[in-house]
Coordinates of C-alpha atoms and ligand atoms in Angstrom, one line a residue:
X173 CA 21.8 41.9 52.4
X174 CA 23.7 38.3 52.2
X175 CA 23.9 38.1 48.1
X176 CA 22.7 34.9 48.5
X177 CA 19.5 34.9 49.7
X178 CA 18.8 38.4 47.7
X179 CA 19.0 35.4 44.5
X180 CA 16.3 33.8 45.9
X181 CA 13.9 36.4 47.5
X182 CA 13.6 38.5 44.4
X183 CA 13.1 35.9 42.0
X184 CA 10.5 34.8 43.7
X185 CA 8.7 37.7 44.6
X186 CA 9.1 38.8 40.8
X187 CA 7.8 35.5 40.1
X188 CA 4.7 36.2 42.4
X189 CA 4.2 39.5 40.4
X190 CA 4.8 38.3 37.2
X191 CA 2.2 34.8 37.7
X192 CA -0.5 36.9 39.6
X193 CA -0.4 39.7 36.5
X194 CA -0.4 36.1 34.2
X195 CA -3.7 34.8 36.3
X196 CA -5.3 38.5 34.9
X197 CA -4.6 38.4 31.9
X198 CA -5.3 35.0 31.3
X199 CA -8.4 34.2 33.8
X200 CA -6.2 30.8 35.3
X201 CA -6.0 30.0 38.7
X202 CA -3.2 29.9 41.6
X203 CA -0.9 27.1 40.5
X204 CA 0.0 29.7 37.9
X205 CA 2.0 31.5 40.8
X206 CA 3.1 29.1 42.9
X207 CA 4.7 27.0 40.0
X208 CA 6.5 30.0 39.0
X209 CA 7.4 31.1 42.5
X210 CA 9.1 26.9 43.4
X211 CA 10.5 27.3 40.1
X212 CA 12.6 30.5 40.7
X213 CA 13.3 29.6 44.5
X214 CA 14.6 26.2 43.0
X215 CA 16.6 28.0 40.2
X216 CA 17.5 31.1 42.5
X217 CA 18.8 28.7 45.0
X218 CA 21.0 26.2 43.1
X219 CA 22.3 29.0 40.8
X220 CA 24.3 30.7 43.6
X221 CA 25.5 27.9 44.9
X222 CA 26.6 26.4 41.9
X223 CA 27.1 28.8 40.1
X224 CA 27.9 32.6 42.3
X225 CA 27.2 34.8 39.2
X226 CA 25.0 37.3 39.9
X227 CA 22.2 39.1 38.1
X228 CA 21.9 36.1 35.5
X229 CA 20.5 33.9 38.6
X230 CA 17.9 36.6 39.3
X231 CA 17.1 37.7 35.9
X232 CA 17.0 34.0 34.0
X233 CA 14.2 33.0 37.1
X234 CA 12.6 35.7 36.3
X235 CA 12.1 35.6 32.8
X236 CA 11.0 31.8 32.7
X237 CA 8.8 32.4 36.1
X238 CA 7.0 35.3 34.0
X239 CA 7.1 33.1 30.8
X240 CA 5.3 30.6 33.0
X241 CA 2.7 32.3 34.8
X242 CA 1.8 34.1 31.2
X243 CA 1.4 31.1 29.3
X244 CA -0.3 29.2 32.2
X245 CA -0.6 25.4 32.5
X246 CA -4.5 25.3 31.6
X247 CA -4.4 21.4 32.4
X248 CA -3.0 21.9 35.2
X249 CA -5.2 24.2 36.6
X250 CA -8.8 22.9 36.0
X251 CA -9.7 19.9 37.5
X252 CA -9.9 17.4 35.2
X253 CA -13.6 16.5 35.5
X254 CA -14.5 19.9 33.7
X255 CA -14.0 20.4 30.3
X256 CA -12.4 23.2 28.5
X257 CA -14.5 25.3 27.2
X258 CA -13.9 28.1 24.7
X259 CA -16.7 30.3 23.8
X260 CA -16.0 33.6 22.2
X261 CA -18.0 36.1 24.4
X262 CA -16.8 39.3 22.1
X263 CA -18.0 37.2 18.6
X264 CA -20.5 39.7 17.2
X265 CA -23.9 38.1 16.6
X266 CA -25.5 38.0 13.2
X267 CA -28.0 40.2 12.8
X268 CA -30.2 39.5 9.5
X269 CA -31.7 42.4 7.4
X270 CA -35.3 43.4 8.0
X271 CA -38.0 41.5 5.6
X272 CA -41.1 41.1 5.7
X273 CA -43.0 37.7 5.2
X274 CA -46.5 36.2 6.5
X275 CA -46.0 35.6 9.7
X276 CA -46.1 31.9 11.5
X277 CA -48.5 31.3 14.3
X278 CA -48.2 28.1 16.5
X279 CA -51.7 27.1 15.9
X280 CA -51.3 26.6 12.5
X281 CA -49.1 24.0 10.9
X282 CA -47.1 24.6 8.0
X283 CA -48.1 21.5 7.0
X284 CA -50.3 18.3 8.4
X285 CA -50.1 16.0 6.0
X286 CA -46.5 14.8 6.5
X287 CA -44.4 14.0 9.5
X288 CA -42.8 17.3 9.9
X289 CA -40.1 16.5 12.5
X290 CA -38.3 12.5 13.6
X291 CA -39.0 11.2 16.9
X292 CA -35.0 12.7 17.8
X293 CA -36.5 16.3 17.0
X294 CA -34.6 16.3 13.4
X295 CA -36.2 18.7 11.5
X296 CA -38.0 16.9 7.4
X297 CA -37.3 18.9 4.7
X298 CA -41.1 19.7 2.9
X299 CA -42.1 22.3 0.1
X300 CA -44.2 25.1 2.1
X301 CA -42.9 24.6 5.9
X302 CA -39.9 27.1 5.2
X303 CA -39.2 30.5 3.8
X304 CA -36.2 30.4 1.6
X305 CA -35.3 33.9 2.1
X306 CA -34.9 33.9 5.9
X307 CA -32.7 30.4 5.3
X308 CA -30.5 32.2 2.7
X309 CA -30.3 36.2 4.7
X310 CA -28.9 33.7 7.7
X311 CA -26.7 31.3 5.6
X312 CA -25.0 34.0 3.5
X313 CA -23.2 35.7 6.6
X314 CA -21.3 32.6 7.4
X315 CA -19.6 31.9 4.1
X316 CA -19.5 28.5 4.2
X317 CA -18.4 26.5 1.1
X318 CA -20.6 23.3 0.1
X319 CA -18.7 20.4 -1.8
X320 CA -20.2 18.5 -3.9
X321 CA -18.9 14.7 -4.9
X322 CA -20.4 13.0 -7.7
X323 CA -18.7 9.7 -9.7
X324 CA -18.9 9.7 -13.4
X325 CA -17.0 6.3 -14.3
X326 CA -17.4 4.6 -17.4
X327 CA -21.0 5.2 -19.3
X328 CA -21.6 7.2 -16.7
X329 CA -20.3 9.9 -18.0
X330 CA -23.3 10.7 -20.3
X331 CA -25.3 12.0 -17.3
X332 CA -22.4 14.7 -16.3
X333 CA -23.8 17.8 -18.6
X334 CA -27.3 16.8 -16.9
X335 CA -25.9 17.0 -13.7
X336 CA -24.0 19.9 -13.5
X337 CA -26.1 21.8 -16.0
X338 CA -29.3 21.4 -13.8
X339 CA -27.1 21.5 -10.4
X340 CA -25.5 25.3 -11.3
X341 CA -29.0 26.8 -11.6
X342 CA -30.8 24.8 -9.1
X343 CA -28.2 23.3 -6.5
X344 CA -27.5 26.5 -3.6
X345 CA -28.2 28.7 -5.9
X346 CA -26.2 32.3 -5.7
X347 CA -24.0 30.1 -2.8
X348 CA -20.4 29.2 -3.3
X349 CA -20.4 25.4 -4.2
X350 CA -17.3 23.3 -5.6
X351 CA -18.5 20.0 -7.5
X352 CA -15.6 17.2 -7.5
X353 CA -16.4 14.9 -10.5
X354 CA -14.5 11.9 -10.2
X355 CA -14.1 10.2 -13.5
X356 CA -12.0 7.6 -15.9
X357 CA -12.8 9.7 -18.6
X358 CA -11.7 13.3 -17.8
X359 CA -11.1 14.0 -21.6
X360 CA -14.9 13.5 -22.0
X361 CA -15.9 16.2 -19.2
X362 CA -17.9 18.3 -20.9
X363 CA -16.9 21.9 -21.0
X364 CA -19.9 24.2 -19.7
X365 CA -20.0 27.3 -18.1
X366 CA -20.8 27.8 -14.8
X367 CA -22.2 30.5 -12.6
X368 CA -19.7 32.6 -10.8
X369 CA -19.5 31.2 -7.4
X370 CA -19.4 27.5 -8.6
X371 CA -16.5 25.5 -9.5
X372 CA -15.7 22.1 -10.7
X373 CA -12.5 20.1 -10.0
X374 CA -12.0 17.0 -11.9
X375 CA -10.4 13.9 -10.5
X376 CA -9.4 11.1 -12.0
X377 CA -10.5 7.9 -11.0
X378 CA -9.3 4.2 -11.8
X379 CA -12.7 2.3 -12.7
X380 CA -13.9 -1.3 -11.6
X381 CA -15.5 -4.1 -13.7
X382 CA -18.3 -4.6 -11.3
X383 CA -20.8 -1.5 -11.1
X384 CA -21.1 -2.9 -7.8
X385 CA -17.7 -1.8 -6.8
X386 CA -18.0 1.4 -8.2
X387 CA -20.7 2.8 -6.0
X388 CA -19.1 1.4 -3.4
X389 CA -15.9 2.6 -3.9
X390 CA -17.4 5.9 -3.2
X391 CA -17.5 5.8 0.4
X392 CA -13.5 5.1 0.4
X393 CA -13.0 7.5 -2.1
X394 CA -14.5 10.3 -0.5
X395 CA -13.4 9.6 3.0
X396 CA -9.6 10.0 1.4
X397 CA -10.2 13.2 -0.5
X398 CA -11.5 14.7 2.9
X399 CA -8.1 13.5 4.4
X400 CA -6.2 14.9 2.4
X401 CA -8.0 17.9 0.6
X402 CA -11.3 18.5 1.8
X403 CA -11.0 19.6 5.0
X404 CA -9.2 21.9 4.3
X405 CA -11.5 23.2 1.2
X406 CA -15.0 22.9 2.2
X407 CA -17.4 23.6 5.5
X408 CA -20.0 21.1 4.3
X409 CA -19.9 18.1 2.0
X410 CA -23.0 16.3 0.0
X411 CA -22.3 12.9 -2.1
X412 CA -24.5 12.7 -5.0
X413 CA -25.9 10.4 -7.6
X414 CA -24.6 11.6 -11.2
X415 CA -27.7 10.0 -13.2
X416 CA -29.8 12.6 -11.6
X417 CA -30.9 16.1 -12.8
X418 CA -32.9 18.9 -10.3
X419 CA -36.0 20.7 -11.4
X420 CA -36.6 23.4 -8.8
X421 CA -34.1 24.9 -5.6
X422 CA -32.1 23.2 -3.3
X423 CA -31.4 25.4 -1.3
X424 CA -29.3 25.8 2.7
X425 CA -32.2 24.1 3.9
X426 CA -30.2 20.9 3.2
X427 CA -27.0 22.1 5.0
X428 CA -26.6 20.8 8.8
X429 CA -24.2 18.8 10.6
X430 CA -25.6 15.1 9.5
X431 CA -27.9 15.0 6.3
X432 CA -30.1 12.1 5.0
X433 CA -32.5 11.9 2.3
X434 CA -35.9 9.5 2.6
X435 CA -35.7 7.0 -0.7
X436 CA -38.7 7.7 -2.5
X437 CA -39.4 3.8 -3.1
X438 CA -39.8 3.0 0.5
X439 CA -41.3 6.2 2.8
X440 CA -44.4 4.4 3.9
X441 CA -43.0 0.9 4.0
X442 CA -42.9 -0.8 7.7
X443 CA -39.6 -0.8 8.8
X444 CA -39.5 -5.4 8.7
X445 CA -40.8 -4.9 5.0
X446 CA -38.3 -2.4 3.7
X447 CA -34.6 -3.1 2.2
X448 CA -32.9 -3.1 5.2
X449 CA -30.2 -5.6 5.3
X450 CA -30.9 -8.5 7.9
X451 CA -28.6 -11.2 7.6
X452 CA -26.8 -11.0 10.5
X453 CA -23.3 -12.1 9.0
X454 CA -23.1 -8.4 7.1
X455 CA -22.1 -5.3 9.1
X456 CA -24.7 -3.6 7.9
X457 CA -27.7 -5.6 9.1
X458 CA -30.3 -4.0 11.3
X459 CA -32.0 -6.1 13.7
X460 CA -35.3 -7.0 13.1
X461 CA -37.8 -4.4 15.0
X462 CA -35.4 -1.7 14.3
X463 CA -34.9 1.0 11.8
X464 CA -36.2 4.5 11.6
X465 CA -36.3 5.5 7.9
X466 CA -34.8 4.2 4.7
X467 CA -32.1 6.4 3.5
X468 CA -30.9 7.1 0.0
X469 CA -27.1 6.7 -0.7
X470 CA -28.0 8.9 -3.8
X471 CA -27.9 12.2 -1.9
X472 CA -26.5 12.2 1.5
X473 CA -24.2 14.8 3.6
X474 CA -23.2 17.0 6.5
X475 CA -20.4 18.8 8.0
X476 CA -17.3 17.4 6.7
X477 CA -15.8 15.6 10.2
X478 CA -19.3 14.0 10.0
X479 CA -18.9 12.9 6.4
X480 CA -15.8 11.6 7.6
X481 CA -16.7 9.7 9.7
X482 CA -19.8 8.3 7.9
X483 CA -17.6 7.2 4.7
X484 CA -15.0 5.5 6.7
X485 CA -17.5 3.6 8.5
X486 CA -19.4 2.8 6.0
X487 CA -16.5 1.5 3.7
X488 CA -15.0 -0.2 6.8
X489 CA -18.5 -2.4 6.9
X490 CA -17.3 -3.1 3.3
X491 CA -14.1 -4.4 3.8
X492 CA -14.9 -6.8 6.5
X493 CA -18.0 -7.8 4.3
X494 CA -16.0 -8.1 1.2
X495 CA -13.2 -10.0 3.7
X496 CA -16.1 -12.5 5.0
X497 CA -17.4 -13.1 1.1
X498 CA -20.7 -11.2 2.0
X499 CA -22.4 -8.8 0.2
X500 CA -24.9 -6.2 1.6
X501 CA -28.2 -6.6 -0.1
X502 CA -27.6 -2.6 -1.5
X503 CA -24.3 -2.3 -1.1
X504 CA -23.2 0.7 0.5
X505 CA -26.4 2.0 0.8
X506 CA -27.1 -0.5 3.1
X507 CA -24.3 0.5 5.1
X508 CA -25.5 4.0 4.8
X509 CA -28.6 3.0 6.4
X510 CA -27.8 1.2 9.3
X511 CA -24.6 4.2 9.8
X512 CA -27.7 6.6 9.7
X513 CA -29.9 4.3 12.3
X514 CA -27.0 4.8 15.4
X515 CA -25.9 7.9 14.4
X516 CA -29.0 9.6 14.2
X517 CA -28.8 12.8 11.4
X518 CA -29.4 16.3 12.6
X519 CA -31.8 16.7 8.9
X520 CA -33.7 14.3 7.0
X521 CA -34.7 15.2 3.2
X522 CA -38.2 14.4 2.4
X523 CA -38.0 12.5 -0.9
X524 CA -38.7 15.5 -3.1
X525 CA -34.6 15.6 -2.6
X526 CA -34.5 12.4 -4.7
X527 CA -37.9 11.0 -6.4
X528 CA -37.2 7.8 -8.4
X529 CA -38.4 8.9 -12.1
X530 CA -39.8 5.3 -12.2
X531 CA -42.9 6.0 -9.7
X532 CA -46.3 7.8 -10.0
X533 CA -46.0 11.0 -8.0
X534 CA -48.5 10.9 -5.1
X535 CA -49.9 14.2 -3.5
X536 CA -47.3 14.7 -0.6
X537 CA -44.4 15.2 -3.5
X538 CA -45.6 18.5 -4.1
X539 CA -42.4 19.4 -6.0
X540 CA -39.8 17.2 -7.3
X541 CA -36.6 18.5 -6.4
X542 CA -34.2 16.0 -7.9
X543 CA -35.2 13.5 -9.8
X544 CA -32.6 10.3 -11.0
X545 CA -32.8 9.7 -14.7
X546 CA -34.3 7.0 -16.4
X547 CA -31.8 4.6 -17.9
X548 CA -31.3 1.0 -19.5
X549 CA -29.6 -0.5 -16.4
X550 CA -28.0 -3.4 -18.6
X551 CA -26.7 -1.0 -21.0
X552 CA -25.7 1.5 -19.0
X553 CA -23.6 -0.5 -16.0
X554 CA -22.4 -2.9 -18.8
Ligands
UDP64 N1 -21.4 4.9 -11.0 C1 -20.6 5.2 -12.1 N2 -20.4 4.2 -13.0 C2 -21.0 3.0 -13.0 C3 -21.8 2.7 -11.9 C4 -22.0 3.7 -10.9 O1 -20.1 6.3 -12.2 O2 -20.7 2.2 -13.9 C5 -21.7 5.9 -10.0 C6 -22.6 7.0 -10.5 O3 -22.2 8.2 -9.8 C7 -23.9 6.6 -10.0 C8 -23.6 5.9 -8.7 O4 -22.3 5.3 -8.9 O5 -24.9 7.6 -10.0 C9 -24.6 4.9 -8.2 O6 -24.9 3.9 -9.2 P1 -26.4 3.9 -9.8 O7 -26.8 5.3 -10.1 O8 -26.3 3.0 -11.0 O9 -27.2 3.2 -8.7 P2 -28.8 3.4 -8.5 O10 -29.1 4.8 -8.3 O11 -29.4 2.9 -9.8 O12 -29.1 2.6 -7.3
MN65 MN1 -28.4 6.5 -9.3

């Protein structure tokens, strides 16, 4: 045999072998060979011309053409209108102990005297349409971690032992939670003990002379931390009033991708009569004739790219406000609310999540979950 062509016939031919055992392996498709097989012809070729050596043209060919057909070029080898998709056929599926429980029956409604579901099919969080036990068998095999981030600036600070007092017994309870407390006055963090599988991380926080500002200040805040720390730390995230306290469980029924809570003040309101903000020169004014519900900034949350992308939104509507010398008529909430209006949330809290202390409780509250605290507003924001 010529030694020439012997450098370009078994390169390729290895090449063939080596891409067609890659396309196996690797479920790819025929580019995987060729590519390999023009690659070591090319290199095969030009090598003995160039260079006469001998085995080094044959085995350097071979080595990348079986480097390439192995790895495969998946870009390259799906057309582009398809996406990639990577499902995990072998993942075992979660199988949740036996219990026993009454058992549901489509002809009878959990409940019928509150909206149960929103016109997009997002499930309402109400007291006696789910069993906590199935939630929590389910939620327990995934070992998800919930943050938690609540500001405590200034007088604030007074409503941190209520908080996190009530929050370690009643906020997912026997769940792994982290609670970031954001403060100007770490020194004054209580110290309190909390259940095993809760933390708290303390931040410090420069304050603002404008309450205002503050709650604002939130959305930026948190949309850093999950930058730089979060995402890492935590599957789900919930932002929180501090100046609340809970009086019963809240449990994984609030965990889901996006996660609002219905204000308390406003759930029967008509959409033109509620706070909305409508001046058109805000970024966060709804139309009139739109707007599903009125959301709490107190108590929202979700998966943490969701939170993400909520907070920097939100705070971006703030910026350009706060550039334009507008002023939302609730501040971020207001933001919130038309955020939560396109971006529909995969959950919606009824307002047993967060009852306003302040109002009578009518029938459909049939327990308050959270409740905010009653304070001196002058006092307390001055
Ligand atoms: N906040 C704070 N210090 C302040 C004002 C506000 O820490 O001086 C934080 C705190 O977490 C509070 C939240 O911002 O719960 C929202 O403010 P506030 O509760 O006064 O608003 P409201 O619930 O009355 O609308
Ligand atoms: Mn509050």
């Amino acid at each position: 045999m010529d030694i020439k062509k012997v450098h370009i016939v078994i390169p390729i031919v290895m090449a063939g072998i080596i891409g067609y055992l890659g396309t196996k392996i690797m479920d790819i498709k025929k580019v995987h060979i060729v590519i390999p097989i023009v690659m070591a012809g090319i290199i095969g070729y030009f090598g003995t011309e160039i260079m006469d050596i001998k085995k080094v043209h044959i085995l350097i060919p071979i080595v990348m053409a079986g480097i390439i057909g192995y790895l495969g070029i998946p870009h390259i080898s799906r057309p582009s209108s398809q996406p990639v998709r990577q499902v995990d056929l072998d993942e075992t599926s979660l199988v949740i102990s036996r219990m026993s429980y009454p058992q549901p029956f489509v002809d009878k409604p959990q409940r019928t005297d509150v909206l149960l579901m929103s016109p997009w099919l997002a499930p309402i969080m109400w007291e006696g349409t789910f069993n906590r036990d199935i939630l929590n068998a389910q939620y327990r095999q995934k070992k998800f971690v919930v943050g938690v981030a609540t500001f405590a600036v200034k007088k604030y600070v007074r409503f941190i032992e209520g908080f996190l007092g009530s929050a370690n017994k009643f906020f997912l309870s026997g769940h792994r939670v982290n609670f970031y407390l954001f403060t100007d006055h770490p020194e004054k963090v209580p110290s309190m003990k909390l259940a095993p599988e809760k933390s708290l991380f303390i931040i410090p926080v420069q304050n603002y002379s404008r309450w205002q500002d503050i709650s604002m200040n939130r959305m930026d805040i948190i949309s850093n931390r999950i930058r730089t720390h979060w995402h890492y730390e935590v599957d789900y995230l919930y932002s929180m009033d501090i100046d609340v306290q809970m009086f019963e469980h809240i449990g994984v029924e609030i965990i889901d991708t996006l996660v609002g809570t219905i204000s308390s003040w406003q759930y029967t309101k008509p959409r033109d009569s509620n706070s909305y903000e409508r001046r058109p020169e805000s970024r966060a004014a709804i139309p009139s004739g739109e707007g599903d519900f009125y959301y709490a900034a107190s108590f929202y949350g979700g998966s943490v790219s969701e939170v993400y992308k909520l907070t920097t939104a939100c705070f971006k509507g703030v910026t350009e406000d706060r550039a334009n010398g507008i002023e939302a008529k609730w501040h971020e909430e207001s933001h919130l609310n038309k955020y939560l209006l396109y971006h529909k949330p995969t959950r919606l809290l009824s307002p047993e999540y967060y009852w306003d202390e302040e109002l009578p409780r009518p029938q459909i509250i049939r327990v308050k979950r959270l409740s905010s605290v009653r304070k001196d507003l002058e006092e307390v924001r001055s």
